[in-house]
Amino acid sequence: MGTRPTTSLLCLLALALVSAAVAEDKIEFVYPDIYNDPERDTFLYGTFPEGFVWSSATSSYQIEGAWNVSDKGVGIWDTFTHEGGHVANNDNGDVACDSYHKYKEDVALMKAMGLHYYRFSISWPRLMPDGTAASLSTDGVCYYNDLINELVANDIAPMVTLYHWDLPQALQNHGGWVNETIVDRFNDYARACYENFGDRVKLWITFNEPWIVSLLGHGSGAFAPGIAEPAITVYTVTHHLILSHALAYHTYRLDFKATQNGQVGITLNTDFIEPADRSKPADIEAADTTLQFNFGWFAHPIYIDGDYPEIMKTNIARKSAYQGFEKSRLPEFTTYQKALIKGTGDFIGLNHYTTTLATNATPDVGDRNASDASYWSDQNIWSWKDPNWPGSGSSWLQIVPWGIRRLLKWISDEYGSDIPIYVTENGVSTKDVFELEDTIRVDYYKSYINEVLKERRMMFKMCSVCLSAVSLYLAFVAGLATALAEDRIEFVYPDAYNDTTRDTFLYGTFPEGFVWSTATSSYQIEGAWNVSDKGPSVWDTFTHEGGNIENDDNGDIACDSYHKYKEDVALMKAMGLQFYRFSISWPRLMPDGTAASLSTDGLRYYNDLIDELVANDIAPMVTLYHWDLPQALQDHGGWVNETIVELFNDYARVCFENFGDRVPFWITFNEPWIFTLLGYGTTMFAPGNVVDPSVKIYTVGRHIILAHATAYHTFQREFASTQTAKIGITLNSDYFEPADRTRQSDLDAADRVLRFNLGWFANPIFKNGDYPEIMKTEIGAKSAYQGFSQSRLPPFTDMEKEFIKGTADFFGLNQYTTMYVTNTTVDDSLPSQASYLTDRGVYTYRDPAWPGAASDWLKIVPWGIRRILKWLADEYGRELPIYITENGISTHDVLELDDKIRVDYYKAYINEVLKAIELDKVNVKGYTAWSLMDNFEWASGYTERFGMHYVDFNDPERARTAKASAKFYATVVAENGFPDPSVSGAPASVTVSLAGLVASIAFALFN
């Protein structure tokens, strides 16, 4: 922060005492224990993780000097300090530490201290004198290249801040951050930095403390450029800062990430805000409100949903209205801008020094007129510092070590424990006197560092701490090498032959709130194919054609759940289930697929089903599309025709409107990989008359992804304010085990096939809005030598990528089995040989020794589900909620109520899920057994049975009878897992080892 005094770099020598001082446990700062926290004032002995890195930090205006050397442009701080009257003693940064000329000495100091990283900022007016790319300075580029090269030569990595408050005066003359053109100007500047320095820079910080830029620069006028407009301009400035950050982030991601492999974040500042009285809910709310107005103002858009915190929008809109403003003084982001902003931070940079007390103020006192409006009064908060807390050389800085720990926990709770946090500034000031024995600073560092060590023991990514030490900031970066490596997730499989937990049964229970469910789909159970005004679906057509299904079976009646849904709900109630996953039949709800054909009977049926579930305390988890497309839409091309995107959105909107008040979970699509590949790449599944595995399957995949994203945004825009549902998508995949773990090509093949299967849909939705790089590379290259004029994989536009990215609140996984995979080379040089399967370049197979099921594709490999869950967590983030939305086993079409194979299958697979949660720390939130009852099993008709209830398809009443698996699953649900039988009261029925389970499955099958 700019008010901190600057003295010689030699004061760093005093900071070298910190490493020795941490061994002492005497900390002079003592506070009343208002948290009842026995650790708060206790010194914690311990070391930081291996790889803990020491660093230092500065900013350009504070140290460089050389304010008018060569063609450097004037910065706003040059103007501000030269005007006089703004800075103590009329000091300025004309010379400062003269680091422009002495950068080698600075690097030598860091080298002598053994530092590994250095955080510094680039001066925009030094690099671009008038702020535009056209004015790029050769000398400016040369200076920063020399500095970076000197750092690299001394094994010190640069952490570069793009903007640390020194805006070119030429841009300020045109309005600076108030003028929206600044967004593109900043992006041009960022691009120039990436282009010229990015080959050596792995950590970029777009802005340092934008709160200071907005509030002190444009709200109070205490900082450059000296504008005092706290009612409107501060919000306009922030709006442009956030958009500038997001655009610079995407520029790096799209144009430089692939070759430079760096990370981009932002550094935000805040005090910790302690409720004045923790017994008062109003004070607790006041503390959170202040944190949202300070930190959340920038962090909420970037790290949560692309928009400002709700409390800001509510408070400012309400106050603006009664102050006579025509609209809220807080500008709105468009839907597109929200999508652009959301998720544009690879890490959080935190500058923290002190703590403030807060209490709720009497609402709206003293700000009823437009002239009274301000950011400060918008909060309705009184804040102050306890005068008994130790002070410093700065009036605003009192020493409160425990605040940093509590703030770190708040950030982790608010923005996710998986987001890397870099504490990029922390320190204490003293008065301007010659003092080398700075005991207060030693004690400050000792106590604050120790609080970080305490919080580092918590489960979140604490990556660094940077201690502000006057002109240099001493920093240490926890796990930085690891954090950088995580930018590109390496695919590493656990050792299948040296895994001590693989075949060991784990006793234990699932987390509180774990969801237990079962599942069905509309075409497979409902029947009533032509009842009332229901329209035909592609599966009605496909089955009625004949020759497509075993025994020419169809779903005309199936389980007759259209008429017997109350019996189905009673089965679930008897099992103690909390959720039921079912799908809505699009042609039952909209006979011709359009909103104009909305069926009253269709609405009534699903309302009746949902009401029956809710009446029995069973929550609906609703799949919008489980393969039964209205035939009327297929007649116009179905998923090959891009109009399907809007038609699906209309269908989704109708579902949200009519059922959303009772539905907590929506799944847009079930297994798009299946109906894309088998429905449009082969004749195996409906529609079965569009066989194009080389081009159209990719077109279909593209339209599905866009349809999903559009429906997601429709819900967020039109329904999220009144409905609290989560929206996700269910993807399916086998786990793929490398055939030979010692062969790199097989490891690569396993990674590649997972990206072609899961990543095809998951990478755009859960990562970056685009297909996996390996898909784009492989399909593009093969398309070229096959003679296609362009890649068979249709690209997304940049706008579509931003629209798609992040459009899921959870990941639904359907998983049944595992395959071996090896690399292969096939002759597919001709256009006629092109296909999705050859694009992957792999050969897959199942070990014949693995126990099988009635389905030829389903081998019983329990450990595969644990490994794919870990792969998902490693690939898409450990905070991502995962719901297993299908898992089960088929048996042959015989009357078998004692289905021991299914009991053992569930026992083994569910236990592997427990291991994934407990041992691998995967965020699995629920498990769904497929299926509630035997049903129409697609191309296999009624020859295979997946149900926990036997359905007699020869009985017109379609009688349901519970199997042993239903009773077993009910026990697992009731006990929330597998309580240890050695503990009193626990059942002894789950003591079998996992190896024994698999052996019993094999015995049941082969004897």
Tab-separated table of C-alpha atoms in Angstrom, residues 22-410:
chain	number	residue	atom	x	y	z
A	22	VAL	CA	10.537	-18.720	15.048
A	23	ALA	CA	12.208	-21.169	17.397
A	24	GLU	CA	11.310	-18.882	20.309
A	25	ASP	CA	7.808	-19.118	21.731
A	26	LYS	CA	7.596	-15.731	23.437
A	27	ILE	CA	5.107	-13.561	21.591
A	28	GLU	CA	4.297	-10.250	23.251
A	29	PHE	CA	0.838	-9.783	21.754
A	30	VAL	CA	-1.950	-11.045	24.044
A	31	TYR	CA	-5.674	-10.643	23.366
A	32	PRO	CA	-8.924	-11.669	25.063
A	33	ASP	CA	-10.016	-15.035	23.684
A	34	ILE	CA	-13.377	-14.146	22.191
A	35	TYR	CA	-13.442	-17.261	19.984
A	36	ASN	CA	-12.798	-19.654	22.861
A	37	ASP	CA	-9.995	-20.912	20.668
A	38	PRO	CA	-7.319	-22.699	22.726
A	39	GLU	CA	-4.876	-22.493	19.814
A	40	ARG	CA	-5.273	-18.769	19.248
A	41	ASP	CA	-2.526	-17.510	21.534
A	42	THR	CA	-0.507	-20.714	21.550
A	43	PHE	CA	2.665	-20.890	19.518
A	44	LEU	CA	2.599	-23.815	17.120
A	45	TYR	CA	5.925	-25.528	16.572
A	46	GLY	CA	6.406	-27.119	13.198
A	47	THR	CA	7.841	-26.601	9.768
A	48	PHE	CA	6.213	-25.557	6.551
A	49	PRO	CA	5.862	-28.166	3.807
A	50	GLU	CA	8.839	-29.375	1.860
A	51	GLY	CA	9.519	-27.012	-1.021
A	52	PHE	CA	8.572	-23.930	0.979
A	53	VAL	CA	10.063	-21.032	-1.001
A	54	TRP	CA	11.382	-17.652	0.189
A	55	SER	CA	10.679	-14.636	-1.989
A	56	SER	CA	10.671	-10.845	-1.932
A	57	ALA	CA	8.458	-8.189	-3.497
A	58	THR	CA	8.391	-4.555	-4.609
A	59	SER	CA	6.415	-2.290	-6.924
A	60	SER	CA	7.726	-0.195	-9.799
A	61	TYR	CA	6.877	3.323	-8.626
A	62	GLN	CA	8.061	2.621	-5.085
A	63	ILE	CA	11.596	1.534	-6.035
A	64	GLU	CA	12.562	2.168	-9.670
A	65	GLY	CA	13.057	5.928	-9.767
A	66	ALA	CA	14.304	7.092	-13.215
A	67	TRP	CA	10.945	8.778	-13.629
A	68	ASN	CA	11.948	10.637	-16.802
A	69	VAL	CA	14.800	8.492	-18.124
A	70	SER	CA	14.766	7.712	-21.853
A	71	ASP	CA	11.253	7.857	-23.314
A	72	LYS	CA	9.397	6.813	-20.181
A	73	GLY	CA	5.971	8.425	-19.995
A	74	VAL	CA	4.586	10.287	-17.037
A	75	GLY	CA	2.566	8.204	-14.576
A	76	ILE	CA	-0.304	9.467	-12.459
A	77	TRP	CA	1.864	9.140	-9.360
A	78	ASP	CA	4.478	11.372	-10.996
A	79	THR	CA	1.768	13.986	-11.505
A	80	PHE	CA	0.223	13.467	-8.082
A	81	THR	CA	3.489	13.809	-6.162
A	82	HIS	CA	4.781	16.721	-8.244
A	83	GLU	CA	1.619	18.742	-7.586
A	84	GLY	CA	2.617	18.965	-3.929
A	85	GLY	CA	0.471	18.704	-0.843
A	86	HIS	CA	-0.537	15.088	-1.333
A	87	VAL	CA	2.381	13.189	0.209
A	88	ALA	CA	4.126	13.616	3.570
A	89	ASN	CA	7.114	15.959	3.232
A	90	ASN	CA	6.184	16.315	-0.455
A	91	ASP	CA	8.233	13.187	-1.071
A	92	ASN	CA	8.125	11.524	-4.495
A	93	GLY	CA	9.414	8.505	-6.375
A	94	ASP	CA	11.614	10.373	-8.830
A	95	VAL	CA	14.676	8.495	-7.599
A	96	ALA	CA	13.316	6.238	-4.814
A	97	CYS	CA	15.673	3.243	-4.468
A	98	ASP	CA	17.073	3.864	-7.969
A	99	SER	CA	16.401	0.245	-8.840
A	100	TYR	CA	16.185	1.142	-12.514
A	101	HIS	CA	19.977	1.432	-12.360
A	102	LYS	CA	20.619	-0.866	-9.395
A	103	TYR	CA	18.520	-3.911	-10.251
A	104	LYS	CA	21.596	-6.146	-10.272
A	105	GLU	CA	22.341	-5.138	-6.687
A	106	ASP	CA	18.747	-5.926	-5.743
A	107	VAL	CA	19.039	-9.369	-7.316
A	108	ALA	CA	22.357	-9.916	-5.539
A	109	LEU	CA	20.650	-9.194	-2.190
A	110	MET	CA	17.996	-11.771	-2.972
A	111	LYS	CA	20.580	-14.272	-4.142
A	112	ALA	CA	22.542	-13.792	-0.914
A	113	MET	CA	19.388	-14.527	1.067
A	114	GLY	CA	18.722	-17.699	-0.917
A	115	LEU	CA	15.411	-16.460	-2.300
A	116	HIS	CA	13.721	-18.367	-5.089
A	117	TYR	CA	11.002	-15.936	-6.205
A	118	TYR	CA	10.659	-12.177	-6.590
A	119	ARG	CA	7.387	-10.311	-6.945
A	120	PHE	CA	7.751	-7.003	-8.782
A	121	SER	CA	5.522	-4.838	-10.955
A	122	ILE	CA	5.964	-3.456	-14.449
A	123	SER	CA	5.533	0.275	-14.960
A	124	TRP	CA	2.920	0.733	-17.683
A	125	PRO	CA	4.235	4.223	-18.643
A	126	ARG	CA	7.798	2.896	-18.808
A	127	LEU	CA	6.744	0.128	-21.185
A	128	MET	CA	4.196	2.180	-23.151
A	129	PRO	CA	4.811	5.904	-22.569
A	130	ASP	CA	1.360	7.037	-23.718
A	131	GLY	CA	-0.372	3.844	-22.575
A	132	THR	CA	-0.989	2.414	-26.047
A	133	ALA	CA	0.708	-0.455	-27.832
A	134	ALA	CA	1.810	1.934	-30.576
A	135	SER	CA	4.125	3.650	-28.094
A	136	LEU	CA	5.924	0.485	-26.965
A	137	SER	CA	9.326	1.528	-25.647
A	138	THR	CA	12.414	-0.387	-26.723
A	139	ASP	CA	14.209	0.821	-23.597
A	140	GLY	CA	11.287	-0.224	-21.418
A	141	VAL	CA	11.260	-3.717	-22.914
A	142	CYS	CA	15.035	-3.867	-22.540
A	143	TYR	CA	14.944	-2.883	-18.848
A	144	TYR	CA	12.420	-5.536	-17.851
A	145	ASN	CA	14.112	-8.166	-20.004
A	146	ASP	CA	17.411	-7.356	-18.291
A	147	LEU	CA	15.799	-7.595	-14.860
A	148	ILE	CA	14.057	-10.878	-15.655
A	149	ASN	CA	17.173	-12.353	-17.234
A	150	GLU	CA	19.221	-11.361	-14.191
A	151	LEU	CA	16.703	-13.058	-11.940
A	152	VAL	CA	16.629	-16.219	-14.026
A	153	ALA	CA	20.431	-16.320	-14.195
A	154	ASN	CA	20.420	-16.361	-10.402
A	155	ASP	CA	17.749	-19.055	-10.154
A	156	ILE	CA	15.115	-16.594	-8.989
A	157	ALA	CA	11.722	-16.853	-10.661
A	158	PRO	CA	9.731	-13.684	-11.454
A	159	MET	CA	6.191	-13.163	-10.124
A	160	VAL	CA	5.002	-10.153	-12.120
A	161	THR	CA	2.276	-7.659	-11.229
A	162	LEU	CA	0.931	-5.861	-14.293
A	163	TYR	CA	-0.657	-2.934	-12.486
A	164	HIS	CA	0.512	-1.561	-9.149
A	165	TRP	CA	-1.241	1.813	-9.438
A	166	ASP	CA	1.037	3.690	-11.903
A	167	LEU	CA	-1.351	4.454	-14.778
A	168	PRO	CA	0.086	6.435	-17.724
A	169	GLN	CA	-0.987	10.060	-17.317
A	170	ALA	CA	-1.861	10.122	-21.024
A	171	LEU	CA	-4.659	7.629	-20.356
A	172	GLN	CA	-5.779	9.488	-17.251
A	173	ASN	CA	-6.183	12.565	-19.414
A	174	HIS	CA	-8.922	10.651	-21.231
A	175	GLY	CA	-10.641	9.518	-18.042
A	176	GLY	CA	-8.399	6.666	-16.953
A	177	TRP	CA	-10.294	3.895	-15.197
A	178	VAL	CA	-13.564	5.812	-15.542
A	179	ASN	CA	-13.439	5.513	-19.340
A	180	GLU	CA	-14.528	2.075	-20.561
A	181	THR	CA	-11.914	2.151	-23.338
A	182	ILE	CA	-9.371	1.439	-20.592
A	183	VAL	CA	-10.423	-2.213	-20.716
A	184	ASP	CA	-8.984	-2.708	-24.194
A	185	ARG	CA	-5.975	-0.500	-23.421
A	186	PHE	CA	-5.100	-2.654	-20.427
A	187	ASN	CA	-5.529	-5.791	-22.503
A	188	ASP	CA	-3.110	-4.428	-25.118
A	189	TYR	CA	-0.622	-3.689	-22.340
A	190	ALA	CA	-1.044	-7.153	-20.823
A	191	ARG	CA	-0.582	-8.750	-24.236
A	192	ALA	CA	2.682	-6.864	-24.748
A	193	CYS	CA	3.914	-8.132	-21.380
A	194	TYR	CA	2.951	-11.722	-22.164
A	195	GLU	CA	4.592	-11.516	-25.586
A	196	ASN	CA	7.854	-10.016	-24.390
A	197	PHE	CA	8.337	-11.618	-20.962
A	198	GLY	CA	5.963	-14.572	-20.707
A	199	ASP	CA	8.487	-17.190	-21.755
A	200	ARG	CA	10.152	-16.696	-18.353
A	201	VAL	CA	7.212	-15.652	-16.160
A	202	LYS	CA	5.001	-18.348	-14.660
A	203	LEU	CA	2.942	-16.240	-12.255
A	204	TRP	CA	1.114	-13.101	-13.392
A	205	ILE	CA	-0.883	-10.792	-11.109
A	206	THR	CA	-3.170	-8.503	-13.100
A	207	PHE	CA	-3.879	-5.930	-10.377
A	208	ASN	CA	-2.504	-5.136	-6.957
A	209	GLU	CA	-5.174	-4.063	-4.468
A	210	PRO	CA	-7.812	-2.725	-6.871
A	211	TRP	CA	-9.892	-1.752	-3.801
A	212	ILE	CA	-7.239	0.901	-3.111
A	213	VAL	CA	-7.309	2.087	-6.738
A	214	SER	CA	-11.081	2.528	-6.586
A	215	LEU	CA	-11.592	3.865	-3.057
A	216	LEU	CA	-8.486	5.931	-2.357
A	217	GLY	CA	-7.822	6.915	-5.962
A	218	HIS	CA	-11.389	7.708	-7.005
A	219	GLY	CA	-13.447	7.815	-3.801
A	220	SER	CA	-11.472	9.865	-1.296
A	221	GLY	CA	-8.807	11.385	-3.519
A	222	ALA	CA	-6.085	10.432	-1.017
A	223	PHE	CA	-4.204	8.547	-3.740
A	224	ALA	CA	-3.529	9.295	-7.388
A	225	PRO	CA	-5.310	10.437	-9.505
A	226	GLY	CA	-6.965	12.278	-6.608
A	227	ILE	CA	-10.638	11.964	-7.604
A	228	ALA	CA	-13.205	12.158	-4.792
A	229	GLU	CA	-16.459	10.666	-6.122
A	230	PRO	CA	-17.439	7.883	-3.697
A	231	ALA	CA	-21.043	7.478	-4.864
A	232	ILE	CA	-20.795	6.441	-8.516
A	233	THR	CA	-17.269	6.722	-9.894
A	234	VAL	CA	-15.835	4.186	-7.441
A	235	TYR	CA	-18.270	1.570	-8.778
A	236	THR	CA	-17.609	2.474	-12.405
A	237	VAL	CA	-13.870	2.169	-11.858
A	238	THR	CA	-14.237	-1.240	-10.240
A	239	HIS	CA	-16.510	-2.392	-13.055
A	240	HIS	CA	-13.764	-1.582	-15.548
A	241	LEU	CA	-11.031	-3.093	-13.371
A	242	ILE	CA	-12.875	-6.416	-13.170
A	243	LEU	CA	-13.568	-6.486	-16.905
A	244	SER	CA	-9.927	-5.593	-17.587
A	245	HIS	CA	-8.742	-8.428	-15.378
A	246	ALA	CA	-11.068	-10.930	-17.057
A	247	LEU	CA	-10.112	-9.890	-20.575
A	248	ALA	CA	-6.390	-10.063	-19.770
A	249	TYR	CA	-6.940	-13.490	-18.208
A	250	HIS	CA	-8.672	-14.827	-21.311
A	251	THR	CA	-6.065	-13.279	-23.604
A	252	TYR	CA	-3.410	-15.242	-21.767
A	253	ARG	CA	-5.496	-18.411	-21.688
A	254	LEU	CA	-6.347	-18.313	-25.380
A	255	ASP	CA	-3.124	-16.952	-26.874
A	256	PHE	CA	-0.265	-17.804	-24.501
A	257	LYS	CA	-1.192	-20.541	-22.038
A	258	ALA	CA	-0.430	-23.404	-24.381
A	259	THR	CA	3.164	-22.308	-24.939
A	260	GLN	CA	4.002	-20.463	-21.715
A	261	ASN	CA	2.130	-22.587	-19.165
A	262	GLY	CA	1.794	-19.814	-16.600
A	263	GLN	CA	-0.929	-18.851	-14.153
A	264	VAL	CA	-2.866	-15.606	-13.853
A	265	GLY	CA	-4.419	-14.250	-10.669
A	266	ILE	CA	-5.218	-11.015	-8.879
A	267	THR	CA	-4.075	-9.587	-5.539
A	268	LEU	CA	-6.829	-8.257	-3.275
A	269	ASN	CA	-6.462	-6.584	0.096
A	270	THR	CA	-8.601	-6.603	3.203
A	271	ASP	CA	-8.470	-6.414	6.949
A	272	PHE	CA	-10.077	-9.274	8.793
A	273	ILE	CA	-13.429	-8.018	10.058
A	274	GLU	CA	-14.244	-9.217	13.568
A	275	PRO	CA	-17.831	-8.846	14.857
A	276	ALA	CA	-17.860	-6.366	17.714
A	277	ASP	CA	-20.118	-8.714	19.656
A	278	ARG	CA	-20.255	-12.337	18.541
A	279	SER	CA	-23.410	-12.902	20.541
A	280	LYS	CA	-25.268	-10.482	18.257
A	281	PRO	CA	-26.343	-11.890	14.873
A	282	ALA	CA	-26.481	-8.328	13.550
A	283	ASP	CA	-22.771	-7.854	14.262
A	284	ILE	CA	-21.901	-11.192	12.687
A	285	GLU	CA	-23.862	-10.130	9.623
A	286	ALA	CA	-22.119	-6.754	9.680
A	287	ALA	CA	-18.704	-8.414	9.623
A	288	ASP	CA	-19.644	-10.561	6.647
A	289	THR	CA	-21.185	-7.595	4.838
A	290	THR	CA	-17.963	-5.640	5.231
A	291	LEU	CA	-15.885	-8.526	3.905
A	292	GLN	CA	-18.226	-8.827	0.931
A	293	PHE	CA	-18.018	-5.081	0.224
A	294	ASN	CA	-14.216	-5.131	0.558
A	295	PHE	CA	-12.932	-8.475	-0.672
A	296	GLY	CA	-16.061	-9.880	-2.313
A	297	TRP	CA	-16.517	-6.770	-4.467
A	298	PHE	CA	-13.773	-8.183	-6.691
A	299	ALA	CA	-13.501	-11.815	-5.589
A	300	HIS	CA	-17.163	-12.774	-5.945
A	301	PRO	CA	-17.308	-11.987	-9.683
A	302	ILE	CA	-13.946	-13.601	-10.383
A	303	TYR	CA	-14.095	-16.701	-8.199
A	304	ILE	CA	-17.819	-17.428	-7.809
A	305	ASP	CA	-20.393	-16.412	-10.400
A	306	GLY	CA	-19.239	-13.464	-12.494
A	307	ASP	CA	-21.348	-10.979	-10.555
A	308	TYR	CA	-21.151	-8.783	-7.474
A	309	PRO	CA	-22.145	-10.146	-4.041
A	310	GLU	CA	-25.889	-10.154	-3.476
A	311	ILE	CA	-25.578	-7.911	-0.409
A	312	MET	CA	-23.868	-5.248	-2.520
A	313	LYS	CA	-26.495	-5.398	-5.243
A	314	THR	CA	-29.325	-5.288	-2.708
A	315	ASN	CA	-27.960	-2.514	-0.494
A	316	ILE	CA	-26.818	-0.215	-3.275
A	317	ALA	CA	-29.965	-0.649	-5.377
A	318	ARG	CA	-32.218	0.067	-2.397
A	319	LYS	CA	-30.254	3.109	-1.317
A	320	SER	CA	-29.960	4.415	-4.861
A	321	ALA	CA	-33.736	4.268	-5.218
A	322	TYR	CA	-34.559	6.339	-2.175
A	323	GLN	CA	-31.686	8.717	-2.899
A	324	GLY	CA	-33.443	9.601	-6.141
A	325	PHE	CA	-31.192	7.828	-8.644
A	326	GLU	CA	-32.959	6.371	-11.684
A	327	LYS	CA	-31.063	3.107	-11.340
A	328	SER	CA	-28.608	1.462	-9.022
A	329	ARG	CA	-25.286	3.225	-8.669
A	330	LEU	CA	-23.696	-0.215	-8.952
A	331	PRO	CA	-23.448	-0.939	-12.690
A	332	GLU	CA	-24.704	-4.310	-13.892
A	333	PHE	CA	-22.735	-6.938	-15.747
A	334	THR	CA	-24.452	-8.401	-18.787
A	335	THR	CA	-25.008	-12.145	-18.993
A	336	TYR	CA	-22.119	-12.359	-21.426
A	337	GLN	CA	-19.854	-10.353	-19.135
A	338	LYS	CA	-20.707	-12.582	-16.180
A	339	ALA	CA	-19.724	-15.623	-18.195
A	340	LEU	CA	-16.534	-13.840	-19.278
A	341	ILE	CA	-15.572	-12.917	-15.707
A	342	LYS	CA	-16.475	-16.073	-13.808
A	343	GLY	CA	-13.501	-18.294	-13.010
A	344	THR	CA	-10.818	-15.895	-14.246
A	345	GLY	CA	-8.343	-16.517	-11.464
A	346	ASP	CA	-5.910	-19.402	-11.137
A	347	PHE	CA	-5.041	-18.251	-7.627
A	348	ILE	CA	-5.991	-15.636	-5.053
A	349	GLY	CA	-3.399	-13.093	-4.001
A	350	LEU	CA	-4.059	-11.682	-0.529
A	351	ASN	CA	-2.512	-8.582	1.036
A	352	HIS	CA	-3.273	-8.489	4.751
A	353	TYR	CA	-1.942	-6.461	7.673
A	354	THR	CA	-4.497	-5.881	10.397
A	355	THR	CA	-7.993	-6.481	11.781
A	356	THR	CA	-11.025	-4.238	12.285
A	357	LEU	CA	-14.069	-4.534	14.545
A	358	ALA	CA	-17.503	-4.065	12.967
A	359	THR	CA	-21.033	-3.555	14.174
A	360	ASN	CA	-24.308	-2.993	12.415
A	361	ALA	CA	-25.218	0.672	11.932
A	362	THR	CA	-28.729	2.069	12.015
A	363	PRO	CA	-29.925	1.578	8.432
A	364	ASP	CA	-29.905	4.487	6.073
A	365	VAL	CA	-29.043	7.200	8.581
A	366	GLY	CA	-27.513	10.283	7.022
A	367	ASP	CA	-27.516	9.121	3.401
A	368	ARG	CA	-31.034	9.807	2.181
A	369	ASN	CA	-29.954	12.460	-0.293
A	370	ALA	CA	-28.028	11.937	-3.498
A	371	SER	CA	-25.277	14.149	-2.124
A	372	ASP	CA	-24.884	11.823	0.872
A	373	ALA	CA	-24.459	8.672	-1.209
A	374	SER	CA	-21.145	6.858	-0.876
A	375	TYR	CA	-19.532	3.441	-0.852
A	376	TRP	CA	-18.999	3.793	2.892
A	377	SER	CA	-22.617	4.467	3.815
A	378	ASP	CA	-23.822	1.781	1.402
A	379	GLN	CA	-22.461	-0.829	3.816
A	380	ASN	CA	-24.474	0.282	6.888
A	381	ILE	CA	-21.488	-0.592	9.071
A	382	TRP	CA	-19.537	1.080	11.855
A	383	SER	CA	-15.939	-0.133	12.016
A	384	TRP	CA	-13.027	0.709	14.287
A	385	LYS	CA	-9.884	-0.725	15.811
A	386	ASP	CA	-9.545	-1.654	19.460
A	387	PRO	CA	-7.292	1.011	21.032
A	388	ASN	CA	-5.825	-1.664	23.306
A	389	TRP	CA	-4.333	-3.544	20.370
A	390	PRO	CA	-0.615	-2.852	19.825
A	391	GLY	CA	0.020	-0.209	17.177
A	392	SER	CA	2.696	0.529	14.575
A	393	GLY	CA	4.154	3.397	12.604
A	394	SER	CA	0.916	3.592	10.572
A	395	SER	CA	-2.281	4.834	12.167
A	396	TRP	CA	-4.325	2.231	10.294
A	397	LEU	CA	-2.170	-0.749	11.287
A	398	GLN	CA	-2.664	-2.443	14.636
A	399	ILE	CA	-1.120	-5.792	15.364
A	400	VAL	CA	-3.675	-8.620	15.458
A	401	PRO	CA	-1.961	-11.872	14.410
A	402	TRP	CA	-4.995	-14.151	14.725
A	403	GLY	CA	-6.818	-12.077	12.113
A	404	ILE	CA	-4.778	-13.497	9.260
A	405	ARG	CA	-5.674	-17.054	10.186
A	406	ARG	CA	-9.370	-16.264	10.419
A	407	LEU	CA	-9.303	-14.368	7.158
A	408	LEU	CA	-7.615	-17.274	5.379
A	409	LYS	CA	-10.288	-19.611	6.687
A	410	TRP	CA	-13.046	-17.231	5.569
